[in-house]
PDB file of C-alpha atoms in Angstrom:
ATOM      1  CA  MET V  23     -22.043 -14.049 -24.813  1.00 93.00           C
ATOM      2  CA  LYS V  24     -19.019 -16.989 -24.331  1.00 96.00           C
ATOM      3  CA  ILE V  25     -15.888 -15.006 -23.184  1.00 97.00           C
ATOM      4  CA  ILE V  26     -12.383 -16.310 -22.079  1.00 96.00           C
ATOM      5  CA  LEU V  27     -10.138 -13.959 -20.030  1.00 95.00           C
ATOM      6  CA  LEU V  28      -6.836 -14.392 -20.336  1.00 94.00           C
ATOM      7  CA  GLY V  29      -3.541 -12.557 -18.396  1.00 91.00           C
ATOM      8  CA  PRO V  30      -1.194 -13.047 -16.006  1.00 91.00           C
ATOM      9  CA  PRO V  31      -1.360 -12.920 -12.002  1.00 86.00           C
ATOM     10  CA  GLY V  32      -1.937  -9.475 -10.846  1.00 87.00           C
ATOM     11  CA  ALA V  33      -3.732  -8.281 -13.978  1.00 90.00           C
ATOM     12  CA  GLY V  34      -7.128  -7.543 -12.858  1.00 88.00           C
ATOM     13  CA  LYS V  35      -8.538 -10.352 -14.197  1.00 90.00           C
ATOM     14  CA  GLY V  36     -10.711 -10.581 -11.209  1.00 86.00           C
ATOM     15  CA  THR V  37     -12.479  -7.332 -11.073  1.00 89.00           C
ATOM     16  CA  GLN V  38     -12.742  -7.039 -14.976  1.00 93.00           C
ATOM     17  CA  ALA V  39     -14.844 -10.375 -15.189  1.00 93.00           C
ATOM     18  CA  GLU V  40     -17.022  -9.164 -12.654  1.00 92.00           C
ATOM     19  CA  VAL V  41     -17.976  -6.391 -14.846  1.00 95.00           C
ATOM     20  CA  LEU V  42     -18.395  -8.483 -17.806  1.00 96.00           C
ATOM     21  CA  CYS V  43     -20.883 -10.892 -16.063  1.00 95.00           C
ATOM     22  CA  GLN V  44     -22.668  -8.197 -14.873  1.00 95.00           C
ATOM     23  CA  ASN V  45     -23.149  -6.451 -17.773  1.00 95.00           C
ATOM     24  CA  PHE V  46     -24.004  -9.854 -20.064  1.00 95.00           C
ATOM     25  CA  HIS V  47     -25.721 -11.510 -17.123  1.00 95.00           C
ATOM     26  CA  ILE V  48     -23.465 -14.666 -17.439  1.00 97.00           C
ATOM     27  CA  PRO V  49     -21.894 -17.031 -14.729  1.00 95.00           C
ATOM     28  CA  HIS V  50     -18.009 -16.381 -13.846  1.00 92.00           C
ATOM     29  CA  ILE V  51     -16.421 -20.149 -14.105  1.00 89.00           C
ATOM     30  CA  SER V  52     -13.339 -21.073 -12.850  1.00 81.00           C
ATOM     31  CA  THR V  53     -12.014 -24.210 -12.595  1.00 75.00           C
ATOM     32  CA  GLY V  54     -10.849 -24.688  -8.981  1.00 71.00           C
ATOM     33  CA  ASN V  55     -14.239 -23.491  -8.053  1.00 73.00           C
ATOM     34  CA  MET V  56     -16.321 -26.141 -10.541  1.00 74.00           C
ATOM     35  CA  LEU V  57     -13.733 -29.001  -8.932  1.00 74.00           C
ATOM     36  CA  ARG V  58     -14.813 -27.840  -5.588  1.00 76.00           C
ATOM     37  CA  GLU V  59     -18.195 -27.842  -6.482  1.00 76.00           C
ATOM     38  CA  ALA V  60     -18.225 -31.308  -8.277  1.00 76.00           C
ATOM     39  CA  ILE V  61     -16.922 -32.754  -5.284  1.00 80.00           C
ATOM     40  CA  LYS V  62     -19.212 -30.980  -3.089  1.00 82.00           C
ATOM     41  CA  THR V  63     -22.099 -32.187  -5.167  1.00 81.00           C
ATOM     42  CA  GLY V  64     -20.803 -35.515  -5.552  1.00 83.00           C
ATOM     43  CA  THR V  65     -21.235 -35.717  -8.988  1.00 78.00           C
ATOM     44  CA  ASP V  66     -19.684 -39.313 -10.488  1.00 80.00           C
ATOM     45  CA  LEU V  67     -16.571 -36.227 -11.979  1.00 73.00           C
ATOM     46  CA  GLY V  68     -16.355 -34.555  -8.308  1.00 79.00           C
ATOM     47  CA  LYS V  69     -15.691 -38.215  -7.201  1.00 84.00           C
ATOM     48  CA  LYS V  70     -13.184 -39.189  -9.957  1.00 79.00           C
ATOM     49  CA  ALA V  71     -11.432 -35.966  -9.013  1.00 76.00           C
ATOM     50  CA  LYS V  72     -11.437 -36.213  -5.063  1.00 80.00           C
ATOM     51  CA  LYS V  73      -9.930 -39.480  -5.512  1.00 81.00           C
ATOM     52  CA  LEU V  74      -7.036 -38.172  -7.636  1.00 73.00           C
ATOM     53  CA  MET V  75      -6.431 -34.697  -5.229  1.00 70.00           C
ATOM     54  CA  ALA V  76      -6.759 -37.400  -2.124  1.00 74.00           C
ATOM     55  CA  ASN V  77      -3.830 -39.722  -3.762  1.00 72.00           C
ATOM     56  CA  GLY V  78      -1.473 -36.438  -4.152  1.00 71.00           C
ATOM     57  CA  ILE V  79      -2.274 -36.753  -8.507  1.00 67.00           C
ATOM     58  CA  LEU V  80      -2.451 -33.621 -10.942  1.00 69.00           C
ATOM     59  CA  VAL V  81      -6.271 -33.552 -12.018  1.00 74.00           C
ATOM     60  CA  SER V  82      -5.732 -34.629 -15.857  1.00 81.00           C
ATOM     61  CA  ASP V  83      -6.913 -32.102 -18.575  1.00 85.00           C
ATOM     62  CA  GLU V  84      -9.530 -34.787 -19.495  1.00 85.00           C
ATOM     63  CA  VAL V  85     -11.548 -34.459 -16.246  1.00 81.00           C
ATOM     64  CA  ILE V  86     -10.974 -30.767 -16.112  1.00 84.00           C
ATOM     65  CA  VAL V  87     -12.565 -30.513 -19.931  1.00 89.00           C
ATOM     66  CA  ASP V  88     -15.278 -33.070 -18.863  1.00 86.00           C
ATOM     67  CA  VAL V  89     -16.276 -30.876 -15.351  1.00 83.00           C
ATOM     68  CA  VAL V  90     -16.189 -27.388 -17.153  1.00 89.00           C
ATOM     69  CA  VAL V  91     -18.442 -29.105 -20.242  1.00 90.00           C
ATOM     70  CA  GLU V  92     -20.738 -30.358 -17.631  1.00 85.00           C
ATOM     71  CA  ARG V  93     -20.817 -27.372 -15.867  1.00 88.00           C
ATOM     72  CA  ILE V  94     -21.774 -25.140 -19.065  1.00 92.00           C
ATOM     73  CA  LYS V  95     -24.843 -27.165 -19.630  1.00 91.00           C
ATOM     74  CA  GLN V  96     -26.467 -25.796 -16.420  1.00 90.00           C
ATOM     75  CA  LYS V  97     -29.017 -23.383 -16.823  1.00 94.00           C
ATOM     76  CA  ASP V  98     -27.194 -20.391 -15.978  1.00 95.00           C
ATOM     77  CA  CYS V  99     -25.306 -20.550 -18.625  1.00 95.00           C
ATOM     78  CA  VAL V 100     -28.030 -20.018 -21.465  1.00 94.00           C
ATOM     79  CA  SER V 101     -26.808 -17.024 -21.848  1.00 94.00           C
ATOM     80  CA  GLY V 102     -23.035 -18.085 -22.164  1.00 96.00           C
ATOM     81  CA  PHE V 103     -20.228 -18.040 -19.367  1.00 97.00           C
ATOM     82  CA  LEU V 104     -16.900 -16.362 -18.746  1.00 97.00           C
ATOM     83  CA  PHE V 105     -14.025 -18.431 -18.481  1.00 95.00           C
ATOM     84  CA  ASP V 106     -11.037 -16.745 -15.901  1.00 88.00           C
ATOM     85  CA  GLY V 107      -7.674 -19.216 -15.253  1.00 81.00           C
ATOM     86  CA  PHE V 108      -9.403 -21.841 -17.775  1.00 89.00           C
ATOM     87  CA  PRO V 109      -7.657 -23.233 -20.443  1.00 93.00           C
ATOM     88  CA  ARG V 110      -4.357 -22.535 -19.112  1.00 86.00           C
ATOM     89  CA  THR V 111      -2.643 -24.967 -21.792  1.00 89.00           C
ATOM     90  CA  ILE V 112      -3.148 -25.699 -25.602  1.00 93.00           C
ATOM     91  CA  PRO V 113      -4.415 -29.383 -24.631  1.00 93.00           C
ATOM     92  CA  GLN V 114      -6.998 -27.836 -22.392  1.00 93.00           C
ATOM     93  CA  ALA V 115      -7.935 -25.161 -25.782  1.00 95.00           C
ATOM     94  CA  GLN V 116      -7.727 -28.191 -28.039  1.00 95.00           C
ATOM     95  CA  ALA V 117     -10.167 -30.275 -26.008  1.00 94.00           C
ATOM     96  CA  LEU V 118     -12.840 -27.785 -25.565  1.00 93.00           C
ATOM     97  CA  GLU V 119     -12.604 -27.384 -29.261  1.00 94.00           C
ATOM     98  CA  ASP V 120     -12.986 -30.952 -29.759  1.00 94.00           C
ATOM     99  CA  LYS V 121     -16.199 -31.155 -26.840  1.00 93.00           C
ATOM    100  CA  LYS V 122     -17.451 -28.348 -29.723  1.00 93.00           C
ATOM    101  CA  VAL V 123     -17.445 -25.693 -26.913  1.00 93.00           C
ATOM    102  CA  ASP V 124     -17.921 -21.844 -29.276  1.00 93.00           C
ATOM    103  CA  ILE V 125     -16.005 -19.568 -27.918  1.00 96.00           C
ATOM    104  CA  ASN V 126     -17.144 -15.568 -28.638  1.00 95.00           C
ATOM    105  CA  LEU V 127     -14.633 -13.489 -27.429  1.00 96.00           C
ATOM    106  CA  VAL V 128     -11.102 -13.924 -26.376  1.00 97.00           C
ATOM    107  CA  ILE V 129      -9.483 -10.937 -24.249  1.00 96.00           C
ATOM    108  CA  GLU V 130      -5.853 -10.572 -23.261  1.00 95.00           C
ATOM    109  CA  ILE V 131      -5.444  -7.691 -20.191  1.00 95.00           C
ATOM    110  CA  ASN V 132      -1.595  -7.301 -20.610  1.00 94.00           C
ATOM    111  CA  VAL V 133       0.885  -6.139 -17.772  1.00 94.00           C
ATOM    112  CA  PRO V 134       4.340  -5.357 -17.896  1.00 94.00           C
ATOM    113  CA  ASP V 135       6.151  -8.379 -15.506  1.00 93.00           C
ATOM    114  CA  GLU V 136       7.545  -5.230 -12.947  1.00 93.00           C
ATOM    115  CA  VAL V 137       4.238  -4.044 -12.818  1.00 93.00           C
ATOM    116  CA  ILE V 138       2.995  -7.114 -11.606  1.00 93.00           C
ATOM    117  CA  ILE V 139       5.479  -7.620  -9.309  1.00 93.00           C
ATOM    118  CA  GLY V 140       4.489  -4.099  -8.324  1.00 89.00           C
ATOM    119  CA  ARG V 141       0.664  -5.101  -7.696  1.00 88.00           C
ATOM    120  CA  MET V 142       1.355  -8.066  -5.726  1.00 90.00           C
ATOM    121  CA  SER V 143       3.780  -7.440  -3.324  1.00 92.00           C
ATOM    122  CA  GLY V 144       2.423  -4.604  -1.986  1.00 92.00           C
ATOM    123  CA  ARG V 145      -0.796  -6.582  -1.074  1.00 92.00           C
ATOM    124  CA  ARG V 146      -0.948  -6.991   2.946  1.00 95.00           C
ATOM    125  CA  VAL V 147      -4.103  -8.641   4.049  1.00 94.00           C
ATOM    126  CA  HIS V 148      -6.406  -9.758   7.920  1.00 94.00           C
ATOM    127  CA  LEU V 149      -6.458 -13.249   7.723  1.00 90.00           C
ATOM    128  CA  ASP V 150      -9.655 -13.512   9.825  1.00 90.00           C
ATOM    129  CA  SER V 151     -11.583 -11.419   8.012  1.00 91.00           C
ATOM    130  CA  GLY V 152      -9.767 -11.705   4.637  1.00 86.00           C
ATOM    131  CA  ARG V 153      -9.384  -7.583   4.229  1.00 91.00           C
ATOM    132  CA  ASN V 154      -7.246  -6.703   1.517  1.00 90.00           C
ATOM    133  CA  TYR V 155      -5.150  -3.919   1.575  1.00 93.00           C
ATOM    134  CA  HIS V 156      -2.306  -2.251  -0.352  1.00 91.00           C
ATOM    135  CA  ILE V 157       0.428  -0.151   0.411  1.00 92.00           C
ATOM    136  CA  ASP V 158       0.257   2.175  -2.232  1.00 88.00           C
ATOM    137  CA  PHE V 159      -3.157   1.643  -3.599  1.00 83.00           C
ATOM    138  CA  ASN V 160      -5.375   1.352  -0.558  1.00 90.00           C
ATOM    139  CA  PRO V 161      -2.952   1.810   2.385  1.00 94.00           C
ATOM    140  CA  PRO V 162      -3.880   0.900   5.882  1.00 96.00           C
ATOM    141  CA  LYS V 163      -4.441   4.061   8.119  1.00 96.00           C
ATOM    142  CA  VAL V 164      -1.484   2.512  10.305  1.00 96.00           C
ATOM    143  CA  PRO V 165       1.343   0.781   8.476  1.00 95.00           C
ATOM    144  CA  ASP V 166       0.701  -3.108   8.458  1.00 95.00           C
ATOM    145  CA  ILE V 167      -2.219  -2.946  11.372  1.00 97.00           C
ATOM    146  CA  ASP V 168      -5.996  -3.614  10.059  1.00 96.00           C
ATOM    147  CA  ASP V 169      -7.692  -0.576  10.270  1.00 96.00           C
ATOM    148  CA  LEU V 170     -11.024  -2.657  12.159  1.00 96.00           C
ATOM    149  CA  THR V 171      -9.344  -4.760  14.615  1.00 96.00           C
ATOM    150  CA  GLY V 172      -5.870  -2.938  15.350  1.00 96.00           C
ATOM    151  CA  GLU V 173      -4.501  -6.673  14.377  1.00 96.00           C
ATOM    152  CA  PRO V 174      -1.441  -7.333  12.348  1.00 96.00           C
ATOM    153  CA  LEU V 175      -1.473  -7.977   8.859  1.00 97.00           C
ATOM    154  CA  ILE V 176       0.407 -10.129   6.657  1.00 96.00           C
ATOM    155  CA  GLN V 177       2.269 -10.298   3.442  1.00 94.00           C
ATOM    156  CA  ARG V 178       0.881 -13.648   1.716  1.00 90.00           C
ATOM    157  CA  GLU V 179       3.191 -16.197   0.526  1.00 89.00           C
ATOM    158  CA  ASP V 180       1.685 -15.764  -2.871  1.00 86.00           C
ATOM    159  CA  ASP V 181       2.516 -12.287  -2.819  1.00 90.00           C
ATOM    160  CA  ARG V 182       5.883 -12.276  -2.571  1.00 92.00           C
ATOM    161  CA  PRO V 183       8.522 -11.016  -4.847  1.00 93.00           C
ATOM    162  CA  GLU V 184      10.411 -14.071  -5.888  1.00 92.00           C
ATOM    163  CA  THR V 185       6.918 -16.086  -5.651  1.00 91.00           C
ATOM    164  CA  VAL V 186       5.500 -13.509  -8.128  1.00 91.00           C
ATOM    165  CA  LYS V 187       8.029 -13.884 -10.435  1.00 93.00           C
ATOM    166  CA  ASP V 188       7.846 -18.118 -10.333  1.00 91.00           C
ATOM    167  CA  ARG V 189       3.982 -17.499 -10.773  1.00 88.00           C
ATOM    168  CA  LEU V 190       5.011 -15.052 -13.874  1.00 92.00           C
ATOM    169  CA  ASN V 191       7.432 -17.905 -15.644  1.00 92.00           C
ATOM    170  CA  VAL V 192       4.742 -20.394 -15.219  1.00 87.00           C
ATOM    171  CA  TYR V 193       2.186 -18.129 -17.195  1.00 88.00           C
ATOM    172  CA  LEU V 194       4.606 -17.653 -19.972  1.00 87.00           C
ATOM    173  CA  SER V 195       5.463 -20.843 -20.477  1.00 88.00           C
ATOM    174  CA  GLN V 196       2.298 -22.702 -20.221  1.00 84.00           C
ATOM    175  CA  THR V 197      -0.278 -19.862 -20.990  1.00 83.00           C
ATOM    176  CA  LEU V 198       1.500 -17.677 -23.643  1.00 85.00           C
ATOM    177  CA  PRO V 199       1.309 -19.942 -26.444  1.00 91.00           C
ATOM    178  CA  LEU V 200      -2.516 -19.925 -26.129  1.00 93.00           C
ATOM    179  CA  ILE V 201      -2.465 -16.387 -27.453  1.00 93.00           C
ATOM    180  CA  ASP V 202      -1.237 -17.738 -30.363  1.00 94.00           C
ATOM    181  CA  PHE V 203      -3.644 -20.690 -30.279  1.00 96.00           C
ATOM    182  CA  TYR V 204      -6.733 -17.953 -30.148  1.00 96.00           C
ATOM    183  CA  LEU V 205      -5.265 -15.170 -32.370  1.00 96.00           C
ATOM    184  CA  GLU V 206      -5.088 -17.830 -35.163  1.00 95.00           C
ATOM    185  CA  ARG V 207      -8.710 -18.635 -34.978  1.00 95.00           C
ATOM    186  CA  SER V 208      -9.581 -14.865 -34.799  1.00 95.00           C
ATOM    187  CA  ARG V 209      -7.680 -14.658 -38.321  1.00 95.00           C
ATOM    188  CA  ASN V 210      -9.929 -17.333 -39.424  1.00 93.00           C
ATOM    189  CA  GLN V 211     -12.929 -15.666 -37.594  1.00 92.00           C
ATOM    190  CA  GLN V 212     -13.743 -17.885 -35.503  1.00 93.00           C
ATOM    191  CA  LEU V 213     -13.786 -15.842 -32.697  1.00 95.00           C
ATOM    192  CA  ASN V 214     -13.008 -12.218 -31.755  1.00 95.00           C
ATOM    193  CA  TYR V 215      -9.622 -11.693 -29.995  1.00 96.00           C
ATOM    194  CA  LEU V 216      -9.151  -8.716 -27.887  1.00 96.00           C
ATOM    195  CA  LYS V 217      -5.837  -7.456 -26.529  1.00 95.00           C
ATOM    196  CA  VAL V 218      -6.310  -4.552 -23.981  1.00 95.00           C
ATOM    197  CA  SER V 219      -3.502  -3.063 -21.406  1.00 94.00           C
ATOM    198  CA  GLY V 220      -4.481  -3.099 -18.050  1.00 93.00           C
ATOM    199  CA  LEU V 221      -2.277   0.013 -16.831  1.00 92.00           C
ATOM    200  CA  GLY V 222      -5.241   2.083 -16.545  1.00 86.00           C
ATOM    201  CA  SER V 223      -7.902   2.132 -13.971  1.00 87.00           C
ATOM    202  CA  PRO V 224     -10.250  -0.986 -13.415  1.00 89.00           C
ATOM    203  CA  SER V 225     -12.980   1.074 -14.663  1.00 92.00           C
ATOM    204  CA  GLU V 226     -10.704   2.828 -17.713  1.00 94.00           C
ATOM    205  CA  VAL V 227      -9.856  -1.551 -18.769  1.00 94.00           C
ATOM    206  CA  SER V 228     -13.754  -2.100 -18.542  1.00 95.00           C
ATOM    207  CA  ASP V 229     -14.542   0.920 -20.908  1.00 95.00           C
ATOM    208  CA  LEU V 230     -12.077  -0.179 -23.035  1.00 93.00           C
ATOM    209  CA  ILE V 231     -13.625  -3.785 -22.786  1.00 95.00           C
ATOM    210  CA  LEU V 232     -17.484  -3.125 -23.478  1.00 95.00           C
ATOM    211  CA  ALA V 233     -16.771  -0.382 -26.072  1.00 94.00           C
ATOM    212  CA  HIS V 234     -15.095  -3.135 -28.564  1.00 90.00           C
ATOM    213  CA  ILE V 235     -17.517  -5.486 -27.284  1.00 90.00           C
ATOM    214  CA  LYS V 236     -20.383  -2.850 -28.174  1.00 88.00           C
ATOM    215  CA  ASN V 237     -18.676  -2.360 -31.864  1.00 86.00           C
ATOM    216  CA  ASN V 238     -18.142  -5.874 -32.800  1.00 77.00           C
TER     217      ASN V 238
END
């Protein structure tokens, strides 16, 4: 099973990726992790990426796609893989096709912007441990205080409402065109496209996705 997971930040992609990877015994692949691993292991592409990043230059689509193709040749991808956060743009998606990387299923998790902002702006984190809370869904016993250490919790800059709005705007401009790109391929029967609401509980969303896969 070769899956692409689409959705705005805060849509719950990470949770659903974990469920899908466990069910289909495939690795969860993100470009950030791949770049770090390529740099750590010192591959030719990793060295190239490291040089670009050291000079403050964004890693090009060409390099990112090459890192992806190199990664999915590894043994743990023999049964497939799940891409989360990749491709981000039409050029990246087109480059995947040009490299003959076949995709079986694209899953779009749809959540309204106002819900995303509420979800993300309610997050609080204990910096030293990485423990996460949410003021509505998983509140600490004492507001803004970590349950275990009694130390203060913080709201990360990425979770502030104004920052979330900026991230959603980037998603709209760059990633939403991918929906049309992959819908066209689903109409041509090159792959399956599934759009699910991310408003239910994580288990409800998982059940919808798995039921669709089972019936197709």
